[in-house]
């Protein structure tokens, strides 16, 4: 056994009877003058500040509950900073293996272990823990004591009866869930509205035909919408939603006074516009179509139709303002569902016309033979539809807690800023409608020159109505729910959130927009033939070719709509104006070339293709500008990868579906029955191949949509 080191005989060995340590240096010590060991046993002045040097075992043995630390700044023995502390009485001696621990202090300790804050640390003594452990009851949950210890650190005065557990509250809906629900409500309303709108177009075409009389009513019916958009519609649709959101967020009354002022201002402005438009109806008809205005009978019918339809401008504006107030309050369904009432009224009106006079194919009615009573019936029914649509919004506003009170104190309440912002939006729609005017003039002239059914303006608008249905159901619904959120993110100066929402809107809408655009290209003829068979095979096939020309333009058209919402969220209406000028110029120029270079019966088909080409150019310009606005990042790689994969899955599907439909039409004929079979067979093949190809490509957005649908169906 090794002999102990001489230094280990300190206490109890006789070397130091007093038991004081460290030992005093003796003159005979050979290391007394060695500078390297002279201060080897001196106490460390920074030991109390070194948290890593503290022994957790000794800390655990030391019960501090009886002596909690004093609050900061109340040290009973303050000392100046940077002064050498006095040597502790019981400094550790490394020469002694087993030392007697120092006694517990009589006063409060000066520090907390591991850097805890004395103001936020609660101490529980060992005796308290032992006492509480004896009072605990055995519980089935092994971790229940952890939750109870976090709730209270003091033992209960008396055991309390276990309360009956309350039912767990429903988990609040997250951001994505709320968006999906809002989009689903709006998509359902828009779907029903568009379906009834299809029926309305079918009935109008069946009653008036697809020749000059149909073009005459279409021009008069389109005129109020164009004037409304040119005056206040563009600002109401895009500028006032962010302003309403800000008023609800910042105003003490939740933006109700602002909404009342806005609604009053719009009513006064639209009343004056209606009075001027009714008086100037002949001039407006000539502005829309010189071909119709040059024909005396057609001009007379068109002016009469217009004077019945122009008062709908007022009710359009009222409906839109009420809908935007509801959208700002999180009520999205009413604005999508109330147009159904308008469609029902118009379907009833034109159904009565057909019941009295028969269809266009039966009566061969034209602009010279239509009776004044028939014109009056159609005009009153058209006006009544918009009146019912606007008045139907009032119950929804009352349910949302909004009460309309006319307010004329417009000055000094932010409306000036809104009007200033709307200035560029008015110029935006002015440029857009300038392109529409060019197309209207050229399409009516081409239809009259061709002498064929389905080659004029009504054929163009019917094909465009079918083509725009997916965009209105999907893209508009998704962005209507996203726009208030994007506006809040832009107001909070969070470009990352704006980018993410725009990327989400683009990718989610692309899952349906891309394959449907290829479906229009492959199945446009049987689709139009089935829908417009009552107007004759020639007219229906003409609309089918126009629909095919529109087809692929649906993709840039939908992308453009989403991208422009980003500018509106930042209250930037100037950039969309410049972008729309480019789109309008390309559309008008390409349409004019089609009118000049193509045969009259194919000119309108070329105009349909020109529309998509114009938006493809506009998307390139708008994308680059918004990307720069958001700091050079618009999630472009992710978005482009999604669209590219969806397009690659759609190409073979469209080729196979179109081939099947063509074979069916050749075998069964081009009538309504053959078109129905061709459309069903080609559609099934197209969707099946697209779904299989998209699954193989692992397109995340499609998988998410399929999972959501399965969850809704409980499968």
XYZ file of C-alpha atoms in Angstrom:
715
model
C 0.000 0.000 0.000
C 1.387 3.338 -0.977
C 2.277 5.703 1.802
C 0.113 8.795 1.887
C 1.478 11.995 0.634
C 2.769 14.147 3.452
C 0.393 16.906 2.456
C -2.623 14.624 3.118
C -1.921 14.685 6.862
C -3.355 18.155 7.296
C -6.416 17.700 9.496
C -6.385 15.003 12.084
C -2.782 13.995 11.404
C -1.178 16.431 13.685
C 0.282 18.688 11.068
C -2.238 21.403 11.663
C -3.859 21.204 15.110
C -6.029 24.224 14.455
C -7.438 22.655 11.327
C -7.002 25.828 9.297
C -6.243 25.519 5.654
C -4.588 26.191 3.347
C -1.353 25.585 5.307
C 0.883 28.517 6.000
C 4.125 28.707 4.105
C 7.155 27.851 6.236
C 10.619 29.329 5.686
C 12.028 25.857 5.250
C 9.567 25.075 2.466
C 11.691 24.468 -0.640
C 8.833 25.761 -2.874
C 8.285 29.007 -0.979
C 10.335 31.023 -3.468
C 9.155 29.184 -6.617
C 7.027 31.692 -8.594
C 5.125 28.853 -10.325
C 3.746 27.254 -7.144
C 3.797 30.165 -4.770
C 0.075 31.015 -5.298
C -1.089 27.498 -6.203
C -3.457 27.314 -3.210
C -4.664 30.915 -3.243
C -8.462 31.218 -3.528
C -9.882 31.965 -7.008
C -11.431 35.469 -6.872
C -13.690 34.669 -9.884
C -15.021 31.346 -8.640
C -18.408 32.836 -7.718
C -18.847 34.157 -11.265
C -17.903 30.919 -13.042
C -21.118 28.943 -13.513
C -19.292 25.994 -15.045
C -17.195 25.588 -11.892
C -20.187 25.022 -9.634
C -20.806 21.477 -8.519
C -24.392 20.419 -9.395
C -24.266 17.673 -6.775
C -23.541 20.119 -3.972
C -26.211 22.462 -5.377
C -28.758 19.652 -5.333
C -27.834 18.788 -1.724
C -28.256 22.372 -0.667
C -31.902 23.253 0.043
C -32.364 26.960 -0.767
C -36.098 27.116 -0.153
C -35.579 28.305 3.391
C -33.147 31.005 2.261
C -34.291 32.424 -1.093
C -31.926 34.914 -2.680
C -32.457 38.591 -2.066
C -33.905 40.715 -4.869
C -31.360 42.231 -7.232
C -29.674 45.305 -5.869
C -30.220 44.407 -2.161
C -26.948 42.590 -1.481
C -26.445 42.875 2.308
C -22.699 43.307 1.803
C -22.209 45.453 -1.306
C -18.691 45.927 -2.459
C -17.211 48.127 -5.165
C -16.700 46.634 -8.567
C -13.314 45.113 -9.437
C -12.241 44.850 -5.765
C -10.458 41.656 -4.754
C -12.921 39.627 -2.621
C -11.901 38.389 0.789
C -10.742 34.815 1.065
C -13.658 32.536 2.020
C -13.428 30.784 5.337
C -13.983 27.343 3.907
C -12.021 27.385 0.687
C -11.577 23.917 -0.867
C -8.227 22.205 -0.319
C -7.204 20.004 -3.269
C -4.841 18.046 -0.976
C -7.722 16.629 1.058
C -9.822 13.909 -0.596
C -12.878 13.952 1.709
C -13.599 17.396 3.133
C -16.233 18.469 5.564
C -18.840 20.572 3.687
C -19.228 24.115 4.921
C -22.261 24.815 7.101
C -25.393 26.339 5.576
C -25.419 30.136 5.796
C -27.609 31.840 8.338
C -28.577 34.627 5.913
C -29.802 34.536 2.302
C -27.459 33.249 -0.361
C -25.917 35.750 -2.703
C -26.364 34.015 -6.067
C -28.512 31.516 -7.890
C -27.124 28.409 -9.564
C -26.829 28.340 -13.355
C -27.619 32.028 -13.785
C -31.321 31.996 -12.803
C -33.124 35.272 -12.148
C -34.240 35.702 -8.545
C -37.305 37.688 -9.633
C -38.721 34.865 -11.764
C -37.473 31.751 -9.946
C -39.713 29.968 -7.462
C -38.123 27.778 -4.773
C -39.676 24.668 -3.331
C -38.061 22.985 -0.400
C -37.310 19.289 -0.132
C -39.634 18.993 2.868
C -42.482 20.525 0.883
C -41.960 18.096 -1.958
C -41.907 15.101 0.382
C -45.040 16.290 2.202
C -46.892 16.847 -1.052
C -45.828 13.463 -2.421
C -47.437 11.802 0.582
C -50.751 13.534 -0.063
C -50.935 12.618 -3.749
C -53.412 10.043 -4.973
C -52.582 7.334 -7.437
C -53.648 8.385 -10.908
C -53.845 6.363 -14.105
C -51.833 8.904 -16.075
C -48.172 8.541 -15.234
C -47.465 12.098 -16.372
C -50.337 13.832 -14.593
C -48.077 15.011 -11.766
C -45.943 16.944 -14.228
C -48.918 19.033 -15.310
C -50.032 19.567 -11.692
C -46.576 20.658 -10.554
C -46.576 23.306 -13.290
C -49.933 24.673 -12.150
C -49.071 25.274 -8.482
C -46.011 25.022 -6.284
C -47.891 25.051 -2.953
C -49.690 22.044 -1.496
C -53.501 22.252 -1.512
C -55.230 22.973 1.769
C -57.667 20.099 1.238
C -58.137 17.526 -1.481
C -60.695 18.743 -4.005
C -63.051 16.482 -5.952
C -61.984 15.752 -9.475
C -64.153 17.870 -11.805
C -65.916 16.324 -14.747
C -63.712 16.852 -17.788
C -65.180 19.389 -20.184
C -65.340 18.552 -23.873
C -62.252 19.624 -25.739
C -62.769 22.851 -27.652
C -62.672 22.689 -31.383
C -59.326 23.422 -32.873
C -59.401 26.851 -34.479
C -59.183 26.834 -38.196
C -55.783 27.712 -39.517
C -54.959 30.106 -42.322
C -54.990 27.458 -45.032
C -58.221 25.864 -43.752
C -59.990 29.224 -43.626
C -58.809 30.031 -47.136
C -60.033 26.701 -48.466
C -63.454 27.157 -46.871
C -63.835 30.692 -48.220
C -62.689 29.585 -51.655
C -65.085 26.625 -51.582
C -68.064 28.845 -50.745
C -67.201 31.317 -53.467
C -66.395 28.594 -55.980
C -69.786 26.988 -55.350
C -71.593 30.307 -55.783
C -69.593 31.212 -58.863
C -70.151 27.752 -60.331
C -73.929 28.043 -59.956
C -73.786 31.607 -61.270
C -71.756 30.578 -64.312
C -73.948 27.574 -64.987
C -77.074 29.707 -64.902
C -75.156 32.238 -66.996
C -74.587 29.505 -69.566
C -78.277 28.750 -69.580
C -78.972 32.474 -69.989
C -76.648 32.669 -73.003
C -78.204 29.556 -74.487
C -81.689 31.007 -74.129
C -80.639 34.407 -75.558
C -78.990 32.759 -78.554
C -81.964 30.463 -79.070
C -84.375 33.422 -78.963
C -82.434 35.916 -81.110
C -80.060 33.742 -83.149
C -76.353 34.174 -83.877
C -76.707 36.714 -86.678
C -77.315 40.485 -86.780
C -80.254 40.514 -84.306
C -78.194 38.587 -81.771
C -75.260 40.944 -82.305
C -77.584 43.930 -81.796
C -78.825 42.765 -78.409
C -75.313 41.700 -77.363
C -73.903 45.141 -78.134
C -76.702 46.876 -76.181
C -76.346 44.436 -73.276
C -72.546 44.834 -73.188
C -72.662 48.634 -73.293
C -73.743 49.227 -69.616
C -71.034 46.902 -68.328
C -68.412 48.698 -70.375
C -69.516 52.142 -69.167
C -69.658 50.961 -65.568
C -66.132 49.554 -65.735
C -64.835 52.661 -67.452
C -66.250 55.000 -64.789
C -66.151 53.480 -61.312
C -66.114 49.707 -61.724
C -62.370 49.277 -62.000
C -61.706 51.299 -58.855
C -64.421 49.528 -56.898
C -63.190 46.074 -57.830
C -59.507 46.561 -57.047
C -58.753 49.771 -55.133
C -61.513 50.005 -52.569
C -61.003 46.554 -51.026
C -57.580 47.482 -49.567
C -59.030 50.836 -48.447
C -61.969 49.138 -46.709
C -59.608 46.701 -44.998
C -57.480 49.573 -43.703
C -60.553 51.476 -42.520
C -61.803 48.423 -40.632
C -58.369 47.996 -39.054
C -57.633 51.610 -38.148
C -60.998 53.345 -37.611
C -62.714 53.194 -34.250
C -66.082 52.254 -35.785
C -64.637 49.374 -37.782
C -64.834 51.286 -41.065
C -68.641 51.632 -41.102
C -68.604 55.414 -41.614
C -66.087 55.052 -44.448
C -68.273 52.428 -46.130
C -71.354 54.661 -45.830
C -69.522 57.601 -47.388
C -68.245 55.394 -50.192
C -71.667 53.917 -50.922
C -73.287 57.365 -50.940
C -70.625 58.755 -53.277
C -71.013 55.847 -55.692
C -74.803 56.181 -55.761
C -74.617 59.892 -56.597
C -71.949 59.389 -59.266
C -73.693 56.467 -60.936
C -77.036 58.300 -60.989
C -75.468 61.122 -62.966
C -73.702 58.679 -65.302
C -76.958 56.827 -66.061
C -78.752 60.067 -66.955
C -76.002 61.076 -69.386
C -75.690 57.589 -70.916
C -79.439 57.223 -71.617
C -79.451 60.577 -73.395
C -76.360 59.688 -75.462
C -77.474 56.132 -76.370
C -77.379 56.617 -80.195
C -73.843 57.972 -80.039
C -72.752 55.100 -77.805
C -74.195 52.503 -80.193
C -72.240 54.019 -83.067
C -69.120 54.009 -80.908
C -69.612 50.303 -80.241
C -70.434 49.184 -83.778
C -70.537 51.317 -86.868
C -71.955 48.346 -88.780
C -75.071 48.241 -86.578
C -75.433 52.039 -86.453
C -75.323 52.210 -90.258
C -78.299 49.840 -90.561
C -81.477 51.833 -89.752
C -83.506 48.886 -88.444
C -80.620 47.449 -86.446
C -79.753 50.862 -84.994
C -83.358 51.462 -83.886
C -83.525 48.098 -82.110
C -80.090 48.588 -80.557
C -80.897 52.063 -79.190
C -84.166 50.794 -77.672
C -82.395 47.855 -76.048
C -79.665 50.178 -74.750
C -82.058 52.589 -73.063
C -83.626 49.714 -71.160
C -80.234 48.271 -70.237
C -78.273 51.431 -69.353
C -79.975 51.994 -65.937
C -78.415 48.714 -64.845
C -75.167 50.684 -64.430
C -76.530 52.087 -61.178
C -77.464 48.682 -59.777
C -74.170 47.138 -60.886
C -72.282 49.695 -58.817
C -74.519 49.268 -55.772
C -74.114 45.500 -55.928
C -70.328 45.709 -56.202
C -69.930 48.187 -53.309
C -72.124 46.090 -51.039
C -70.203 42.982 -52.026
C -66.847 44.606 -51.300
C -68.089 45.717 -47.875
C -69.034 42.122 -47.142
C -65.707 40.838 -48.505
C -63.806 43.199 -46.211
C -65.821 41.765 -43.293
C -64.963 38.210 -44.275
C -68.339 37.399 -45.925
C -67.475 36.163 -49.411
C -70.503 34.138 -50.466
C -73.165 36.776 -51.118
C -71.356 38.480 -53.975
C -70.954 35.133 -55.741
C -74.493 33.851 -55.175
C -76.704 36.882 -55.876
C -75.913 36.977 -59.647
C -77.826 33.709 -59.828
C -81.016 35.710 -59.240
C -80.221 37.974 -62.181
C -79.681 34.963 -64.418
C -82.942 33.378 -63.291
C -84.896 36.540 -64.078
C -83.318 36.829 -67.540
C -83.827 33.135 -68.277
C -87.487 33.549 -67.378
C -87.777 36.652 -69.570
C -86.253 35.089 -72.676
C -88.143 31.870 -71.996
C -91.376 33.867 -72.155
C -90.167 35.429 -75.415
C -89.553 31.978 -76.902
C -92.920 30.776 -75.591
C -94.658 33.672 -77.347
C -92.635 33.984 -80.590
C -90.721 30.700 -80.825
C -87.002 30.159 -81.307
C -84.932 31.993 -83.842
C -84.726 28.919 -86.071
C -88.533 28.651 -86.047
C -89.512 32.306 -86.419
C -86.562 33.471 -88.580
C -86.890 36.763 -86.702
C -84.524 39.596 -87.589
C -83.985 43.274 -86.851
C -86.762 44.208 -89.326
C -89.356 41.749 -87.993
C -88.950 41.779 -84.228
C -92.101 43.375 -82.702
C -91.845 46.364 -80.334
C -93.615 44.366 -77.618
C -90.851 41.767 -77.827
C -88.165 44.420 -77.508
C -89.981 45.915 -74.519
C -90.321 42.515 -72.839
C -86.618 41.742 -73.214
C -85.570 45.239 -72.069
C -87.709 45.249 -68.918
C -86.628 41.725 -67.998
C -82.954 42.616 -68.388
C -83.306 45.669 -66.134
C -85.356 43.768 -63.548
C -82.647 41.116 -63.226
C -80.004 43.624 -62.096
C -82.455 45.310 -59.700
C -83.195 42.000 -57.967
C -79.468 41.165 -57.826
C -78.618 44.450 -56.081
C -81.512 44.425 -53.597
C -80.713 40.848 -52.578
C -77.487 42.094 -50.922
C -79.342 44.066 -48.242
C -80.193 41.080 -45.967
C -76.553 39.952 -46.031
C -75.394 43.423 -44.985
C -77.854 43.480 -42.097
C -76.658 40.079 -40.964
C -73.067 41.359 -41.007
C -74.101 44.284 -38.775
C -73.881 47.012 -41.425
C -76.597 49.680 -41.635
C -76.583 52.093 -44.546
C -76.923 55.767 -43.628
C -76.296 58.303 -46.391
C -73.281 60.469 -45.595
C -72.180 63.405 -47.689
C -69.168 64.443 -45.573
C -66.750 63.139 -48.175
C -63.978 65.656 -47.658
C -61.129 64.841 -45.285
C -61.962 61.177 -44.693
C -59.613 59.375 -47.066
C -61.886 59.259 -50.093
C -59.639 61.695 -51.923
C -56.758 59.258 -51.645
C -59.009 56.480 -52.877
C -60.160 58.524 -55.870
C -56.542 59.373 -56.652
C -55.656 55.700 -56.603
C -58.719 54.877 -58.705
C -57.564 57.361 -61.352
C -55.010 54.916 -62.687
C -57.486 52.055 -62.474
C -59.941 54.044 -64.617
C -57.175 54.559 -67.144
C -56.445 50.833 -66.827
C -59.979 49.823 -67.803
C -60.078 52.580 -70.411
C -57.134 50.999 -72.185
C -58.704 47.562 -71.777
C -62.075 48.659 -73.110
C -60.388 50.424 -76.009
C -59.207 47.010 -77.136
C -62.740 45.641 -76.618
C -64.146 48.439 -78.780
C -61.780 47.538 -81.610
C -62.745 43.859 -81.385
C -66.467 44.720 -81.259
C -66.228 46.880 -84.359
C -64.204 44.297 -86.275
C -66.245 41.279 -85.142
C -69.599 42.769 -86.079
C -68.216 43.840 -89.435
C -66.694 40.395 -90.083
C -69.925 38.635 -89.133
C -71.993 40.830 -91.464
C -69.450 40.424 -94.287
C -69.272 36.636 -93.983
C -73.026 36.158 -94.210
C -72.716 33.115 -91.966
C -74.154 32.209 -88.602
C -71.641 32.000 -85.762
C -69.013 34.268 -87.297
C -69.868 37.561 -85.589
C -69.739 39.309 -82.249
C -72.307 37.168 -80.418
C -70.350 34.048 -81.370
C -67.191 35.704 -80.011
C -68.842 36.601 -76.686
C -70.456 33.151 -76.276
C -67.148 31.383 -76.851
C -65.428 33.810 -74.488
C -68.090 33.120 -71.850
C -67.421 29.377 -71.966
C -63.668 29.974 -72.014
C -63.727 32.304 -68.992
C -65.788 30.027 -66.769
C -62.837 28.077 -65.223
C -60.971 31.302 -64.524
C -64.021 32.851 -62.847
C -64.758 29.764 -60.752
C -61.225 28.920 -59.663
C -58.843 31.848 -60.028
C -61.258 34.616 -59.054
C -62.557 32.646 -56.066
C -59.073 31.856 -54.757
C -57.837 35.422 -55.190
C -60.991 36.965 -53.698
C -60.165 35.137 -50.475
C -56.448 35.940 -50.763
C -56.758 39.635 -51.659
C -57.627 40.914 -48.143
C -54.771 38.833 -46.745
C -52.355 40.102 -49.382
C -53.485 43.656 -48.632
C -52.746 43.202 -44.913
C -49.315 41.737 -45.669
C -48.512 44.640 -47.981
C -49.714 47.115 -45.344
C -47.439 45.423 -42.789
C -44.515 45.652 -45.261
C -44.104 41.879 -45.455
C -43.079 41.118 -49.061
C -42.384 37.502 -48.170
C -46.028 36.928 -47.216
C -47.213 38.684 -50.388
C -44.926 36.494 -52.487
C -46.085 33.306 -50.781
C -49.778 34.132 -51.215
C -49.361 35.021 -54.894
C -47.349 31.849 -55.487
C -50.023 29.832 -53.703
C -52.762 31.411 -55.801
C -50.904 30.716 -59.046
C -50.078 27.102 -58.268
C -53.446 26.159 -56.789
C -55.378 27.622 -59.713
C -53.027 26.062 -62.281
C -54.072 22.525 -61.276
C -57.424 23.111 -63.018
C -56.619 25.973 -65.410
C -53.887 24.189 -67.390
C -55.741 20.938 -68.226
C -58.996 22.810 -68.952
C -57.228 25.096 -71.433
C -55.988 22.033 -73.336
C -59.480 20.535 -73.113
C -60.886 23.608 -74.884
C -58.307 23.124 -77.632
C -59.166 19.439 -78.069
C -62.945 19.422 -77.488
C -64.089 22.938 -78.426
C -66.250 21.905 -81.396
C -68.331 19.144 -79.734
C -68.686 21.309 -76.622
C -70.120 24.274 -78.521
C -72.236 22.064 -80.784
C -73.867 20.472 -77.763
C -74.537 23.807 -76.036
C -75.753 25.808 -79.039
C -77.416 23.133 -81.131
C -80.694 25.114 -81.131
C -79.079 27.863 -83.234
C -78.106 25.491 -86.024
C -75.088 23.356 -86.807
C -73.283 26.089 -88.728
C -73.456 28.619 -85.880
C -72.545 26.043 -83.241
C -69.463 24.830 -85.109
C -68.366 28.418 -85.732
C -68.462 29.077 -81.977
C -66.517 25.843 -81.444
C -63.654 26.977 -83.647
C -63.529 30.312 -81.808
C -63.454 28.445 -78.481
C -60.526 26.341 -79.700
C -58.677 29.531 -80.644
C -59.264 30.959 -77.179
C -58.136 27.685 -75.487
C -54.481 28.014 -74.502
C -54.821 31.743 -73.830
C -56.589 30.820 -70.606
C -53.223 30.129 -68.942
C -51.658 33.612 -69.363
C -55.058 35.217 -68.746
C -55.320 33.528 -65.323
C -51.691 34.294 -64.441
C -52.160 37.953 -65.369
C -55.181 38.218 -63.085
C -53.245 36.856 -60.089
C -50.124 38.934 -60.680
C -52.053 42.203 -60.914
C -53.559 41.552 -57.469
C -50.065 42.018 -56.051
C -49.860 45.571 -57.424
C -53.335 46.419 -56.127
C -52.343 45.201 -52.654
C -49.562 47.813 -52.637
C -52.039 50.439 -53.898
C -50.043 50.606 -57.126
C -52.569 51.161 -59.897
C -50.184 52.855 -62.294
C -48.255 49.699 -63.158
C -51.411 47.695 -64.058
C -52.450 50.595 -66.283
C -49.228 50.522 -68.273
C -49.420 46.748 -68.455
C -52.986 46.832 -69.750
C -52.042 49.392 -72.379
C -49.553 46.855 -73.724
C -52.166 44.074 -73.665
C -54.783 46.256 -75.389
C -52.372 47.375 -78.085
C -51.267 43.819 -78.858
C -54.865 42.574 -78.865
C -56.133 45.376 -81.114
C -53.191 45.143 -83.494
C -53.348 41.368 -83.857
C -57.151 41.453 -84.260
C -56.859 44.079 -86.994
C -54.325 41.906 -88.824
C -56.693 38.939 -88.578
C -59.543 41.038 -89.990
C -57.409 42.235 -92.868
C -55.556 39.012 -93.727
C -57.988 36.185 -92.963
C -61.231 35.325 -94.760
C -64.297 36.898 -93.128
C -65.572 33.595 -91.697
C -62.196 32.958 -89.975
C -61.427 36.517 -88.870
C -63.164 36.180 -85.497
C -61.381 32.859 -84.910
C -58.093 34.696 -85.321
C -59.310 37.384 -82.893
C -59.820 34.685 -80.260
C -56.203 33.574 -80.647
C -55.058 37.206 -80.548
C -56.658 37.625 -77.138
C -54.500 34.907 -75.565
C -51.384 36.189 -77.342
C -51.909 39.664 -75.895
C -52.106 38.328 -72.344
C -49.003 36.193 -72.850
C -47.092 39.387 -73.644
C -48.682 41.184 -70.688
C -47.726 38.431 -68.249
C -44.061 38.730 -69.158
C -44.084 42.466 -68.435
C -46.143 42.271 -65.235
C -44.141 39.356 -63.805
C -40.827 41.185 -64.133
C -42.182 44.358 -62.529
C -43.783 42.572 -59.591
C -40.635 40.542 -59.058
C -38.614 43.753 -58.749
C -41.245 45.186 -56.407
C -40.913 42.217 -54.045
C -37.135 42.359 -53.870
C -36.264 40.120 -56.805
C -38.045 36.993 -55.569
C -41.458 35.847 -56.839
C -40.977 32.098 -56.308
C -40.606 31.840 -60.064
C -38.776 28.514 -60.156
C -41.460 26.805 -58.092
C -44.314 28.302 -60.117
C -42.734 27.593 -63.506
C -41.956 24.015 -62.513
C -45.615 23.458 -61.573
C -46.939 24.935 -64.836
C -44.379 23.030 -66.928
C -45.259 19.687 -65.353
C -48.985 20.311 -65.727
C -48.498 21.232 -69.393
C -46.422 18.104 -70.056
C -49.175 16.008 -68.517
C -51.861 17.834 -70.543
C -50.314 17.522 -74.030
C -50.675 13.732 -74.479
C -54.052 13.867 -72.743
C -55.341 16.532 -75.186
C -54.015 14.629 -78.228
C -55.667 11.380 -77.158
C -58.927 13.032 -76.069
C -59.202 15.057 -79.288
C -58.555 11.958 -81.422
C -61.276 10.001 -79.630
C -63.770 12.891 -79.980
C -63.004 13.279 -83.699
C -63.513 9.561 -84.291
C -66.859 9.620 -82.487
C -68.053 12.640 -84.507
C -67.085 10.899 -87.742
C -68.977 7.804 -86.745
C -72.104 9.279 -85.133
C -72.365 12.612 -86.916
C -71.950 16.214 -85.751
C -75.391 16.640 -84.247
C -76.236 17.105 -80.590
C -76.269 13.352 -79.863
C -72.925 12.683 -81.506
C -71.401 15.765 -79.850
C -72.558 14.555 -76.437
C -70.961 11.132 -76.883
C -67.795 12.680 -78.337
C -67.528 15.143 -75.475
C -68.018 12.477 -72.794
C -65.666 9.942 -74.376
C -62.970 12.477 -75.205
C -63.265 14.122 -71.778
C -62.895 10.807 -69.923
C -59.804 9.890 -71.936
C -58.296 13.343 -71.491
C -58.839 13.495 -67.734
C -57.678 9.900 -67.203
C -54.402 10.335 -69.074
C -53.779 13.697 -67.437
C -54.364 12.329 -63.942
C -52.084 9.327 -64.460
C -49.322 11.458 -65.974
C -49.594 14.082 -63.226
C -49.440 11.409 -60.517
C -46.324 9.927 -62.113
C -44.750 13.386 -62.136
C -45.629 13.801 -58.438
C -47.178 17.222 -58.812
C -47.630 18.303 -55.203
C -50.535 20.698 -55.836
C -52.586 17.998 -57.562
C -51.914 15.527 -54.762
C -52.978 18.120 -52.193
C -56.211 18.813 -54.086
C -57.006 15.094 -54.405
C -56.319 14.619 -50.703
C -58.628 17.503 -49.822
C -61.412 16.083 -51.992
C -61.024 12.652 -50.454
C -61.100 14.178 -46.994
C -64.310 15.998 -47.837
C -65.855 12.768 -49.095
C -64.662 10.851 -46.028
C -62.569 8.377 -48.015
